[in-house]
Amino acid sequence: MDFSGKVVLITGASSGIGAATAVYFAKLNATLALVGRNVANLNQVASDCETVGSIKPLILVADVTKEEDNERVIAEVVEKLGKLDVLVNNAGKGASGSIETTTMEQYDDIMRTNVRSVFQLTKLAVPHLIRSKGNVVNVSSVAGQRSFPNFLAYCVSKAAIDQFTRCTALELAPKQVRVNAVNPGVIVTNFHREAGMDEDTYKLYLKRCEETHALGRVGQGSEVAAAIAFLAGENTASFTTGVCLCVDGGKHAMCPR
Ligand code: NDP
C-alpha cells in the first residue's frame, strides 16, 4: 500500500485510534491533515508521523461540534495541501446512560460529536472528493451493530453512522466516491476513561473483554488503523463501498452472556 501524493484528513488524530491511524498512513507516505482540540497531543502525533514518514503533517486545531471549525478545516486542507483524497471521520466520544438516566443534554452532546459532525464534514468534503475520486472511512463501533444496555446514546449514534455510511455510499457511487466504515470492538485508548470509567473499573472491564471478544483479547489502535488504510486504499479496496467492517476480535458474532 502506498499513499504517496494522497492527502488524508483524520479527525480525532490527537489520541487513540486516530493517532495510530495517522502514524500508519505516515508510514505509507500520505500527506496528512490532523484534527483535534488538544494542541500538545496533536504536536506529539505530528512529530511521531514525521519520524516514520518524511512529510510534516498539517495540524488543524478544531472542535468538530462547531460548524465554523469544520468549514475552516476543509477550506484549509484544500488551500494548503491542494486537494483532499481521504476523509477519516474518527473523532468521537462515549457516555454511559440508559433511557431512564440519560439527559437530553447528554444525548445531544453525543449526537453532535459522533453524528452531526460526520454529516457536516462529509458534506463539506464531498465536492473535493468528487474531484479527486477519493473516499471516506467512518469510525463506527460494534455498538452500531449490536445492542448494549446502559450505553444508549452511543449505540444509537454509531447505528446512525452505519446507516450514514451505506446511504452516502449509494449516493456517491455514481461519482466514483467510495464510503466505508470500520466497527471496532474494545480498543485500548483513552475512550473509556474519557467516558467516565475509573482505573479499577477499566482494568476489570479489560479483563472481562477476554471473554466478550472471540479472539480472547482487546484490540490495539494499529489494528484498526490497518483496516482503515485497507478501505481507503485504491489498490486494496477499489471495488468496496458501503461496507461496515468489523475489527472487533469476533465480538459482533458472539452470543451475549
Ligand atoms: P480517544 O478518547 O483516545 O480519542 C478520541 C479522539 O476524538 C481524540 O483525538 C479527541 O481529540 C477527538 N475528539 C473528541 N471530541 C472531539 C471534538 N468535539 N472535536 C474534535 N475532536 C474531538 O478514543 P478512541 O481513539 O478510542 O476513539 C476514536 C473513535 O473510535 C471514536 O469515534 C470512538 O467512538 C471509536 N471507537 C472506539 C472504541 C474503543 O474501544 N476505544 C471502540 C469502538 C469505536 P481531542 O481530545 O484533541 O479533542
PDB file of C-alpha atoms and ligand atoms in Angstrom:
ATOM      1  CA  MET A   1       0.000   0.000   0.000  1.00  0.00           C
ATOM      2  CA  ASP A   2       1.301   3.424  -0.879  1.00  0.00           C
ATOM      3  CA  PHE A   3      -0.403   6.770  -0.300  1.00  0.00           C
ATOM      4  CA  SER A   4       2.289   8.921  -1.917  1.00  0.00           C
ATOM      5  CA  GLY A   5       0.675  12.087  -3.253  1.00  0.00           C
ATOM      6  CA  LYS A   6      -2.587  11.417  -1.396  1.00  0.00           C
ATOM      7  CA  VAL A   7      -3.999  13.922   1.093  1.00  0.00           C
ATOM      8  CA  VAL A   8      -5.584  12.185   4.091  1.00  0.00           C
ATOM      9  CA  LEU A   9      -7.590  14.139   6.683  1.00  0.00           C
ATOM     10  CA  ILE A  10      -8.067  12.423  10.064  1.00  0.00           C
ATOM     11  CA  THR A  11     -10.302  13.816  12.803  1.00  0.00           C
ATOM     12  CA  GLY A  12      -9.585  12.902  16.409  1.00  0.00           C
ATOM     13  CA  ALA A  13      -5.945  12.388  15.423  1.00  0.00           C
ATOM     14  CA  SER A  14      -4.675  13.576  18.804  1.00  0.00           C
ATOM     15  CA  SER A  15      -5.313  10.289  20.622  1.00  0.00           C
ATOM     16  CA  GLY A  16      -6.042   6.571  20.381  1.00  0.00           C
ATOM     17  CA  ILE A  17      -7.278   5.148  17.091  1.00  0.00           C
ATOM     18  CA  GLY A  18      -6.892   8.473  15.249  1.00  0.00           C
ATOM     19  CA  ALA A  19      -3.284   8.877  16.397  1.00  0.00           C
ATOM     20  CA  ALA A  20      -2.452   5.281  15.422  1.00  0.00           C
ATOM     21  CA  THR A  21      -4.116   5.852  12.044  1.00  0.00           C
ATOM     22  CA  ALA A  22      -2.059   8.992  11.471  1.00  0.00           C
ATOM     23  CA  VAL A  23       1.188   7.122  12.127  1.00  0.00           C
ATOM     24  CA  TYR A  24       0.038   4.204   9.948  1.00  0.00           C
ATOM     25  CA  PHE A  25      -0.723   6.494   6.998  1.00  0.00           C
ATOM     26  CA  ALA A  26       2.542   8.399   7.553  1.00  0.00           C
ATOM     27  CA  LYS A  27       4.421   5.111   7.106  1.00  0.00           C
ATOM     28  CA  LEU A  28       2.575   4.745   3.795  1.00  0.00           C
ATOM     29  CA  ASN A  29       3.838   8.186   2.671  1.00  0.00           C
ATOM     30  CA  ALA A  30       0.497  10.028   2.922  1.00  0.00           C
ATOM     31  CA  THR A  31       0.298  13.786   3.226  1.00  0.00           C
ATOM     32  CA  LEU A  32      -1.654  14.247   6.449  1.00  0.00           C
ATOM     33  CA  ALA A  33      -4.012  16.790   7.970  1.00  0.00           C
ATOM     34  CA  LEU A  34      -4.577  16.072  11.667  1.00  0.00           C
ATOM     35  CA  VAL A  35      -7.619  17.439  13.506  1.00  0.00           C
ATOM     36  CA  GLY A  36      -8.259  17.610  17.260  1.00  0.00           C
ATOM     37  CA  ARG A  37      -8.640  20.050  20.126  1.00  0.00           C
ATOM     38  CA  ASN A  38      -5.606  19.121  22.243  1.00  0.00           C
ATOM     39  CA  VAL A  39      -2.686  21.019  20.681  1.00  0.00           C
ATOM     40  CA  ALA A  40       0.064  19.308  22.705  1.00  0.00           C
ATOM     41  CA  ASN A  41      -1.199  15.861  21.724  1.00  0.00           C
ATOM     42  CA  LEU A  42      -1.576  16.884  18.074  1.00  0.00           C
ATOM     43  CA  ASN A  43       2.015  18.167  18.042  1.00  0.00           C
ATOM     44  CA  GLN A  44       3.245  14.888  19.535  1.00  0.00           C
ATOM     45  CA  VAL A  45       1.376  12.795  16.954  1.00  0.00           C
ATOM     46  CA  ALA A  46       2.617  15.042  14.134  1.00  0.00           C
ATOM     47  CA  SER A  47       6.171  14.562  15.379  1.00  0.00           C
ATOM     48  CA  ASP A  48       5.656  10.756  15.505  1.00  0.00           C
ATOM     49  CA  CYS A  49       4.364  10.913  11.920  1.00  0.00           C
ATOM     50  CA  GLU A  50       7.398  12.883  10.795  1.00  0.00           C
ATOM     51  CA  THR A  51       9.685  10.323  12.397  1.00  0.00           C
ATOM     52  CA  VAL A  52       8.200   7.383  10.480  1.00  0.00           C
ATOM     53  CA  GLY A  53       7.321   9.261   7.273  1.00  0.00           C
ATOM     54  CA  SER A  54       9.026  12.143   5.596  1.00  0.00           C
ATOM     55  CA  ILE A  55       6.233  14.725   5.379  1.00  0.00           C
ATOM     56  CA  LYS A  56       5.307  17.185   8.145  1.00  0.00           C
ATOM     57  CA  PRO A  57       1.553  16.887   8.806  1.00  0.00           C
ATOM     58  CA  LEU A  58      -0.732  19.906   8.736  1.00  0.00           C
ATOM     59  CA  ILE A  59      -2.185  20.426  12.220  1.00  0.00           C
ATOM     60  CA  LEU A  60      -5.701  21.832  12.470  1.00  0.00           C
ATOM     61  CA  VAL A  61      -6.943  22.649  15.950  1.00  0.00           C
ATOM     62  CA  ALA A  62     -10.704  22.365  15.752  1.00  0.00           C
ATOM     63  CA  ASP A  63     -13.793  21.264  17.635  1.00  0.00           C
ATOM     64  CA  VAL A  64     -15.852  19.072  15.303  1.00  0.00           C
ATOM     65  CA  THR A  65     -19.064  20.104  17.068  1.00  0.00           C
ATOM     66  CA  LYS A  66     -18.574  23.665  15.792  1.00  0.00           C
ATOM     67  CA  GLU A  67     -19.795  24.349  12.266  1.00  0.00           C
ATOM     68  CA  GLU A  68     -17.335  27.192  11.689  1.00  0.00           C
ATOM     69  CA  ASP A  69     -14.406  24.954  12.747  1.00  0.00           C
ATOM     70  CA  ASN A  70     -15.409  22.248  10.282  1.00  0.00           C
ATOM     71  CA  GLU A  71     -15.731  24.817   7.492  1.00  0.00           C
ATOM     72  CA  ARG A  72     -12.252  26.119   8.310  1.00  0.00           C
ATOM     73  CA  VAL A  73     -10.796  22.575   8.421  1.00  0.00           C
ATOM     74  CA  ILE A  74     -11.933  21.613   4.916  1.00  0.00           C
ATOM     75  CA  ALA A  75     -11.069  25.046   3.472  1.00  0.00           C
ATOM     76  CA  GLU A  76      -7.555  24.985   4.970  1.00  0.00           C
ATOM     77  CA  VAL A  77      -6.818  21.441   3.810  1.00  0.00           C
ATOM     78  CA  VAL A  78      -7.693  22.314   0.235  1.00  0.00           C
ATOM     79  CA  GLU A  79      -5.949  25.682   0.362  1.00  0.00           C
ATOM     80  CA  LYS A  80      -2.726  24.417   1.976  1.00  0.00           C
ATOM     81  CA  LEU A  81      -2.494  20.874   0.606  1.00  0.00           C
ATOM     82  CA  GLY A  82      -4.226  21.442  -2.739  1.00  0.00           C
ATOM     83  CA  LYS A  83      -6.875  18.707  -2.572  1.00  0.00           C
ATOM     84  CA  LEU A  84      -8.490  16.014  -0.422  1.00  0.00           C
ATOM     85  CA  ASP A  85      -8.293  12.293  -1.217  1.00  0.00           C
ATOM     86  CA  VAL A  86      -9.381  10.559   2.000  1.00  0.00           C
ATOM     87  CA  LEU A  87     -11.552  11.734   4.895  1.00  0.00           C
ATOM     88  CA  VAL A  88     -11.325   9.631   8.058  1.00  0.00           C
ATOM     89  CA  ASN A  89     -14.207  10.601  10.358  1.00  0.00           C
ATOM     90  CA  ASN A  90     -12.795   9.264  13.602  1.00  0.00           C
ATOM     91  CA  ALA A  91     -13.406  11.884  16.323  1.00  0.00           C
ATOM     92  CA  GLY A  92     -15.958  10.625  18.801  1.00  0.00           C
ATOM     93  CA  LYS A  93     -16.843  10.050  22.415  1.00  0.00           C
ATOM     94  CA  GLY A  94     -18.790   7.656  24.604  1.00  0.00           C
ATOM     95  CA  ALA A  95     -21.064   8.084  27.589  1.00  0.00           C
ATOM     96  CA  SER A  96     -22.860   5.603  29.769  1.00  0.00           C
ATOM     97  CA  GLY A  97     -26.548   6.014  30.475  1.00  0.00           C
ATOM     98  CA  SER A  98     -29.888   4.331  29.862  1.00  0.00           C
ATOM     99  CA  ILE A  99     -33.268   5.569  28.623  1.00  0.00           C
ATOM    100  CA  GLU A 100     -34.026   6.344  32.279  1.00  0.00           C
ATOM    101  CA  THR A 101     -30.783   8.139  33.153  1.00  0.00           C
ATOM    102  CA  THR A 102     -29.516   9.882  30.005  1.00  0.00           C
ATOM    103  CA  THR A 103     -30.398  13.585  29.973  1.00  0.00           C
ATOM    104  CA  MET A 104     -31.368  15.396  26.785  1.00  0.00           C
ATOM    105  CA  GLU A 105     -28.135  17.413  27.101  1.00  0.00           C
ATOM    106  CA  GLN A 106     -26.064  14.196  27.209  1.00  0.00           C
ATOM    107  CA  TYR A 107     -27.961  12.771  24.235  1.00  0.00           C
ATOM    108  CA  ASP A 108     -27.438  15.972  22.225  1.00  0.00           C
ATOM    109  CA  ASP A 109     -23.741  16.065  23.137  1.00  0.00           C
ATOM    110  CA  ILE A 110     -23.155  12.513  21.865  1.00  0.00           C
ATOM    111  CA  MET A 111     -25.158  13.052  18.684  1.00  0.00           C
ATOM    112  CA  ARG A 112     -23.453  16.399  17.990  1.00  0.00           C
ATOM    113  CA  THR A 113     -19.990  14.866  18.400  1.00  0.00           C
ATOM    114  CA  ASN A 114     -20.496  11.432  16.826  1.00  0.00           C
ATOM    115  CA  VAL A 115     -23.092  12.070  14.114  1.00  0.00           C
ATOM    116  CA  ARG A 116     -23.747  15.725  13.273  1.00  0.00           C
ATOM    117  CA  SER A 117     -20.016  16.445  12.841  1.00  0.00           C
ATOM    118  CA  VAL A 118     -19.630  13.475  10.486  1.00  0.00           C
ATOM    119  CA  PHE A 119     -22.606  14.651   8.436  1.00  0.00           C
ATOM    120  CA  GLN A 120     -21.217  18.180   8.136  1.00  0.00           C
ATOM    121  CA  LEU A 121     -17.573  17.279   7.480  1.00  0.00           C
ATOM    122  CA  THR A 122     -18.564  14.731   4.838  1.00  0.00           C
ATOM    123  CA  LYS A 123     -20.941  17.214   3.212  1.00  0.00           C
ATOM    124  CA  LEU A 124     -18.172  19.835   3.066  1.00  0.00           C
ATOM    125  CA  ALA A 125     -15.635  17.286   1.772  1.00  0.00           C
ATOM    126  CA  VAL A 126     -17.801  15.791  -0.978  1.00  0.00           C
ATOM    127  CA  PRO A 127     -17.094  18.339  -3.759  1.00  0.00           C
ATOM    128  CA  HIS A 128     -13.356  17.827  -3.220  1.00  0.00           C
ATOM    129  CA  LEU A 129     -13.690  14.033  -3.023  1.00  0.00           C
ATOM    130  CA  ILE A 130     -15.647  14.019  -6.294  1.00  0.00           C
ATOM    131  CA  ARG A 131     -12.783  15.966  -7.883  1.00  0.00           C
ATOM    132  CA  SER A 132     -10.147  13.541  -6.547  1.00  0.00           C
ATOM    133  CA  LYS A 133     -12.324  10.400  -6.865  1.00  0.00           C
ATOM    134  CA  GLY A 134     -11.479   9.936  -3.225  1.00  0.00           C
ATOM    135  CA  ASN A 135     -13.167   8.151  -0.368  1.00  0.00           C
ATOM    136  CA  VAL A 136     -14.443   8.340   3.207  1.00  0.00           C
ATOM    137  CA  VAL A 137     -13.801   5.965   6.087  1.00  0.00           C
ATOM    138  CA  ASN A 138     -16.030   6.430   9.141  1.00  0.00           C
ATOM    139  CA  VAL A 139     -15.042   5.057  12.523  1.00  0.00           C
ATOM    140  CA  SER A 140     -18.189   3.430  13.866  1.00  0.00           C
ATOM    141  CA  SER A 141     -18.282   0.693  16.534  1.00  0.00           C
ATOM    142  CA  VAL A 142     -19.501  -2.800  17.263  1.00  0.00           C
ATOM    143  CA  ALA A 143     -22.077  -0.770  19.222  1.00  0.00           C
ATOM    144  CA  GLY A 144     -23.528   0.293  15.864  1.00  0.00           C
ATOM    145  CA  GLN A 145     -24.329  -3.328  15.024  1.00  0.00           C
ATOM    146  CA  ARG A 146     -25.022  -4.927  18.394  1.00  0.00           C
ATOM    147  CA  SER A 147     -27.037  -3.592  21.328  1.00  0.00           C
ATOM    148  CA  PHE A 148     -25.564  -2.986  24.762  1.00  0.00           C
ATOM    149  CA  PRO A 149     -27.593  -1.752  27.737  1.00  0.00           C
ATOM    150  CA  ASN A 150     -26.622   1.448  29.542  1.00  0.00           C
ATOM    151  CA  PHE A 151     -24.726   2.926  26.584  1.00  0.00           C
ATOM    152  CA  LEU A 152     -27.849   4.030  24.762  1.00  0.00           C
ATOM    153  CA  ALA A 153     -26.987   7.351  23.137  1.00  0.00           C
ATOM    154  CA  TYR A 154     -23.630   5.994  21.970  1.00  0.00           C
ATOM    155  CA  CYS A 155     -25.171   2.837  20.432  1.00  0.00           C
ATOM    156  CA  VAL A 156     -27.779   4.969  18.642  1.00  0.00           C
ATOM    157  CA  SER A 157     -25.071   7.338  17.364  1.00  0.00           C
ATOM    158  CA  LYS A 158     -22.976   4.519  15.894  1.00  0.00           C
ATOM    159  CA  ALA A 159     -26.004   2.805  14.321  1.00  0.00           C
ATOM    160  CA  ALA A 160     -26.632   6.166  12.638  1.00  0.00           C
ATOM    161  CA  ILE A 161     -23.053   6.174  11.344  1.00  0.00           C
ATOM    162  CA  ASP A 162     -23.510   2.703   9.830  1.00  0.00           C
ATOM    163  CA  GLN A 163     -26.655   3.823   8.016  1.00  0.00           C
ATOM    164  CA  PHE A 164     -24.977   7.113   7.021  1.00  0.00           C
ATOM    165  CA  THR A 165     -22.121   5.051   5.553  1.00  0.00           C
ATOM    166  CA  ARG A 166     -24.398   2.886   3.419  1.00  0.00           C
ATOM    167  CA  CYS A 167     -26.673   5.738   2.268  1.00  0.00           C
ATOM    168  CA  THR A 168     -23.826   8.048   1.285  1.00  0.00           C
ATOM    169  CA  ALA A 169     -22.021   5.148  -0.395  1.00  0.00           C
ATOM    170  CA  LEU A 170     -25.039   4.687  -2.684  1.00  0.00           C
ATOM    171  CA  GLU A 171     -25.445   8.417  -3.280  1.00  0.00           C
ATOM    172  CA  LEU A 172     -21.789   8.971  -4.172  1.00  0.00           C
ATOM    173  CA  ALA A 173     -21.057   5.738  -6.055  1.00  0.00           C
ATOM    174  CA  PRO A 174     -22.125   7.219  -9.435  1.00  0.00           C
ATOM    175  CA  LYS A 175     -19.459   9.863  -8.817  1.00  0.00           C
ATOM    176  CA  GLN A 176     -16.833   7.204  -8.042  1.00  0.00           C
ATOM    177  CA  VAL A 177     -16.511   8.249  -4.402  1.00  0.00           C
ATOM    178  CA  ARG A 178     -16.439   5.298  -2.003  1.00  0.00           C
ATOM    179  CA  VAL A 179     -17.705   5.405   1.594  1.00  0.00           C
ATOM    180  CA  ASN A 180     -16.945   2.684   4.144  1.00  0.00           C
ATOM    181  CA  ALA A 181     -16.736   2.249   7.905  1.00  0.00           C
ATOM    182  CA  VAL A 182     -14.820   0.245  10.449  1.00  0.00           C
ATOM    183  CA  ASN A 183     -16.619  -1.113  13.511  1.00  0.00           C
ATOM    184  CA  PRO A 184     -14.048  -1.686  16.244  1.00  0.00           C
ATOM    185  CA  GLY A 185     -14.547  -3.796  19.345  1.00  0.00           C
ATOM    186  CA  VAL A 186     -12.861  -2.682  22.537  1.00  0.00           C
ATOM    187  CA  ILE A 187      -9.587  -0.933  21.707  1.00  0.00           C
ATOM    188  CA  VAL A 188      -7.135   0.302  24.340  1.00  0.00           C
ATOM    189  CA  THR A 189      -7.294   4.117  24.128  1.00  0.00           C
ATOM    190  CA  ASN A 190      -8.477   6.986  26.335  1.00  0.00           C
ATOM    191  CA  PHE A 191     -12.056   6.365  25.195  1.00  0.00           C
ATOM    192  CA  HIS A 192     -13.378   4.567  28.286  1.00  0.00           C
ATOM    193  CA  ARG A 193     -11.612   6.875  30.762  1.00  0.00           C
ATOM    194  CA  GLU A 194     -12.978   9.901  28.875  1.00  0.00           C
ATOM    195  CA  ALA A 195     -16.421   8.294  29.142  1.00  0.00           C
ATOM    196  CA  GLY A 196     -16.068   8.319  32.923  1.00  0.00           C
ATOM    197  CA  MET A 197     -14.624   4.875  33.790  1.00  0.00           C
ATOM    198  CA  ASP A 198     -12.196   4.926  36.725  1.00  0.00           C
ATOM    199  CA  GLU A 199      -8.907   2.974  36.564  1.00  0.00           C
ATOM    200  CA  ASP A 200     -10.061  -0.007  38.655  1.00  0.00           C
ATOM    201  CA  THR A 201     -13.300  -0.416  36.716  1.00  0.00           C
ATOM    202  CA  TYR A 202     -11.356  -0.098  33.438  1.00  0.00           C
ATOM    203  CA  LYS A 203      -8.937  -2.860  34.491  1.00  0.00           C
ATOM    204  CA  LEU A 204     -11.843  -5.188  35.360  1.00  0.00           C
ATOM    205  CA  TYR A 205     -13.573  -4.271  32.097  1.00  0.00           C
ATOM    206  CA  LEU A 206     -10.473  -5.136  30.036  1.00  0.00           C
ATOM    207  CA  LYS A 207     -10.216  -8.475  31.867  1.00  0.00           C
ATOM    208  CA  ARG A 208     -13.862  -9.244  31.084  1.00  0.00           C
ATOM    209  CA  CYS A 209     -13.189  -8.400  27.424  1.00  0.00           C
ATOM    210  CA  GLU A 210     -11.096 -11.570  27.215  1.00  0.00           C
ATOM    211  CA  GLU A 211     -14.452 -13.388  27.325  1.00  0.00           C
ATOM    212  CA  THR A 212     -16.543 -10.975  25.261  1.00  0.00           C
ATOM    213  CA  HIS A 213     -14.130 -10.953  22.306  1.00  0.00           C
ATOM    214  CA  ALA A 214     -13.833 -14.273  20.490  1.00  0.00           C
ATOM    215  CA  LEU A 215     -10.094 -13.810  19.994  1.00  0.00           C
ATOM    216  CA  GLY A 216      -9.755 -13.569  23.773  1.00  0.00           C
ATOM    217  CA  ARG A 217      -8.274 -10.083  23.931  1.00  0.00           C
ATOM    218  CA  VAL A 218      -8.930  -6.420  23.288  1.00  0.00           C
ATOM    219  CA  GLY A 219      -7.546  -4.663  20.215  1.00  0.00           C
ATOM    220  CA  GLN A 220      -4.886  -2.042  19.554  1.00  0.00           C
ATOM    221  CA  GLY A 221      -5.275   1.197  17.620  1.00  0.00           C
ATOM    222  CA  SER A 222      -2.815  -0.003  14.981  1.00  0.00           C
ATOM    223  CA  GLU A 223      -5.119  -2.950  14.164  1.00  0.00           C
ATOM    224  CA  VAL A 224      -7.979  -0.554  13.414  1.00  0.00           C
ATOM    225  CA  ALA A 225      -5.597   1.727  11.506  1.00  0.00           C
ATOM    226  CA  ALA A 226      -4.643  -1.166   9.204  1.00  0.00           C
ATOM    227  CA  ALA A 227      -8.321  -1.761   8.367  1.00  0.00           C
ATOM    228  CA  ILE A 228      -8.903   1.957   7.742  1.00  0.00           C
ATOM    229  CA  ALA A 229      -5.922   2.108   5.382  1.00  0.00           C
ATOM    230  CA  PHE A 230      -7.142  -1.035   3.600  1.00  0.00           C
ATOM    231  CA  LEU A 231     -10.574   0.541   2.979  1.00  0.00           C
ATOM    232  CA  ALA A 232      -9.012   3.867   1.917  1.00  0.00           C
ATOM    233  CA  GLY A 233      -6.567   2.236  -0.495  1.00  0.00           C
ATOM    234  CA  GLU A 234      -7.113   2.317  -4.244  1.00  0.00           C
ATOM    235  CA  ASN A 235      -5.204  -0.912  -4.722  1.00  0.00           C
ATOM    236  CA  THR A 236      -6.817  -2.755  -1.835  1.00  0.00           C
ATOM    237  CA  ALA A 237     -10.482  -1.677  -1.821  1.00  0.00           C
ATOM    238  CA  SER A 238     -11.230  -0.050  -5.195  1.00  0.00           C
ATOM    239  CA  PHE A 239     -14.416  -2.173  -5.598  1.00  0.00           C
ATOM    240  CA  THR A 240     -15.557  -1.848  -1.971  1.00  0.00           C
ATOM    241  CA  THR A 241     -18.163   0.674  -0.884  1.00  0.00           C
ATOM    242  CA  GLY A 242     -20.973   0.780   1.681  1.00  0.00           C
ATOM    243  CA  VAL A 243     -19.179  -1.721   3.903  1.00  0.00           C
ATOM    244  CA  CYS A 244     -19.152  -1.643   7.711  1.00  0.00           C
ATOM    245  CA  LEU A 245     -16.112  -3.760   8.532  1.00  0.00           C
ATOM    246  CA  CYS A 246     -15.927  -5.326  11.991  1.00  0.00           C
ATOM    247  CA  VAL A 247     -12.478  -5.003  13.557  1.00  0.00           C
ATOM    248  CA  ASP A 248     -13.529  -6.466  16.856  1.00  0.00           C
ATOM    249  CA  GLY A 249     -11.875  -9.805  17.531  1.00  0.00           C
ATOM    250  CA  GLY A 250     -15.172 -11.518  16.663  1.00  0.00           C
ATOM    251  CA  LYS A 251     -17.224  -9.654  19.297  1.00  0.00           C
ATOM    252  CA  HIS A 252     -20.086  -8.991  16.850  1.00  0.00           C
ATOM    253  CA  ALA A 253     -20.538 -12.721  16.249  1.00  0.00           C
ATOM    254  CA  MET A 254     -20.786 -13.765  19.893  1.00  0.00           C
ATOM    255  CA  CYS A 255     -23.960 -14.509  21.816  1.00  0.00           C
ATOM    256  CA  PRO A 256     -24.446 -12.159  24.752  1.00  0.00           C
ATOM    257  CA  ARG A 257     -23.649 -13.828  28.084  1.00  0.00           C
TER     258      ARG A 257
HETATM  259  P1  NDP B   1      -9.834   8.584  22.388  1.00  0.00           P
HETATM  260  O1  NDP B   1     -10.582   9.170  23.528  1.00  0.00           O
HETATM  261  O2  NDP B   1      -8.464   8.054  22.641  1.00  0.00           O
HETATM  262  O3  NDP B   1      -9.770   9.628  21.187  1.00  0.00           O
HETATM  263  C1  NDP B   1     -10.883  10.400  20.826  1.00  0.00           C
HETATM  264  C2  NDP B   1     -10.439  11.419  19.806  1.00  0.00           C
HETATM  265  O4  NDP B   1     -11.601  12.161  19.374  1.00  0.00           O
HETATM  266  C3  NDP B   1      -9.435  12.393  20.371  1.00  0.00           C
HETATM  267  O5  NDP B   1      -8.427  12.627  19.421  1.00  0.00           O
HETATM  268  C4  NDP B   1     -10.261  13.656  20.590  1.00  0.00           C
HETATM  269  O6  NDP B   1      -9.487  14.816  20.358  1.00  0.00           O
HETATM  270  C5  NDP B   1     -11.300  13.531  19.472  1.00  0.00           C
HETATM  271  N1  NDP B   1     -12.483  14.323  19.759  1.00  0.00           N
HETATM  272  C6  NDP B   1     -13.488  14.045  20.627  1.00  0.00           C
HETATM  273  N2  NDP B   1     -14.380  15.037  20.634  1.00  0.00           N
HETATM  274  C7  NDP B   1     -13.927  15.972  19.751  1.00  0.00           C
HETATM  275  C8  NDP B   1     -14.400  17.237  19.326  1.00  0.00           C
HETATM  276  N3  NDP B   1     -15.538  17.750  19.798  1.00  0.00           N
HETATM  277  N4  NDP B   1     -13.693  17.922  18.398  1.00  0.00           N
HETATM  278  C9  NDP B   1     -12.531  17.418  17.917  1.00  0.00           C
HETATM  279  N5  NDP B   1     -12.028  16.223  18.276  1.00  0.00           N
HETATM  280  C10 NDP B   1     -12.719  15.517  19.189  1.00  0.00           C
HETATM  281  O7  NDP B   1     -10.779   7.432  21.834  1.00  0.00           O
HETATM  282  P2  NDP B   1     -10.656   6.417  20.602  1.00  0.00           P
HETATM  283  O8  NDP B   1      -9.411   6.626  19.858  1.00  0.00           O
HETATM  284  O9  NDP B   1     -10.947   5.090  21.134  1.00  0.00           O
HETATM  285  O10 NDP B   1     -11.912   6.883  19.737  1.00  0.00           O
HETATM  286  C11 NDP B   1     -11.847   7.155  18.347  1.00  0.00           C
HETATM  287  C12 NDP B   1     -13.110   6.646  17.689  1.00  0.00           C
HETATM  288  O11 NDP B   1     -13.168   5.230  17.832  1.00  0.00           O
HETATM  289  C13 NDP B   1     -14.409   7.202  18.282  1.00  0.00           C
HETATM  290  O12 NDP B   1     -15.286   7.547  17.240  1.00  0.00           O
HETATM  291  C14 NDP B   1     -14.959   6.011  19.076  1.00  0.00           C
HETATM  292  O13 NDP B   1     -16.359   6.048  19.155  1.00  0.00           O
HETATM  293  C15 NDP B   1     -14.464   4.865  18.223  1.00  0.00           C
HETATM  294  N6  NDP B   1     -14.424   3.566  18.913  1.00  0.00           N
HETATM  295  C16 NDP B   1     -13.587   3.356  19.977  1.00  0.00           C
HETATM  296  C17 NDP B   1     -13.574   2.125  20.612  1.00  0.00           C
HETATM  297  C18 NDP B   1     -12.677   1.824  21.768  1.00  0.00           C
HETATM  298  O14 NDP B   1     -12.869   0.774  22.429  1.00  0.00           O
HETATM  299  N7  NDP B   1     -11.680   2.641  22.063  1.00  0.00           N
HETATM  300  C19 NDP B   1     -14.443   1.029  20.156  1.00  0.00           C
HETATM  301  C20 NDP B   1     -15.260   1.351  19.017  1.00  0.00           C
HETATM  302  C21 NDP B   1     -15.240   2.582  18.426  1.00  0.00           C
HETATM  303  P3  NDP B   1      -9.186  15.968  21.445  1.00  0.00           P
HETATM  304  O15 NDP B   1      -9.128  15.324  22.764  1.00  0.00           O
HETATM  305  O16 NDP B   1      -7.888  16.559  20.972  1.00  0.00           O
HETATM  306  O17 NDP B   1     -10.315  16.911  21.269  1.00  0.00           O
END
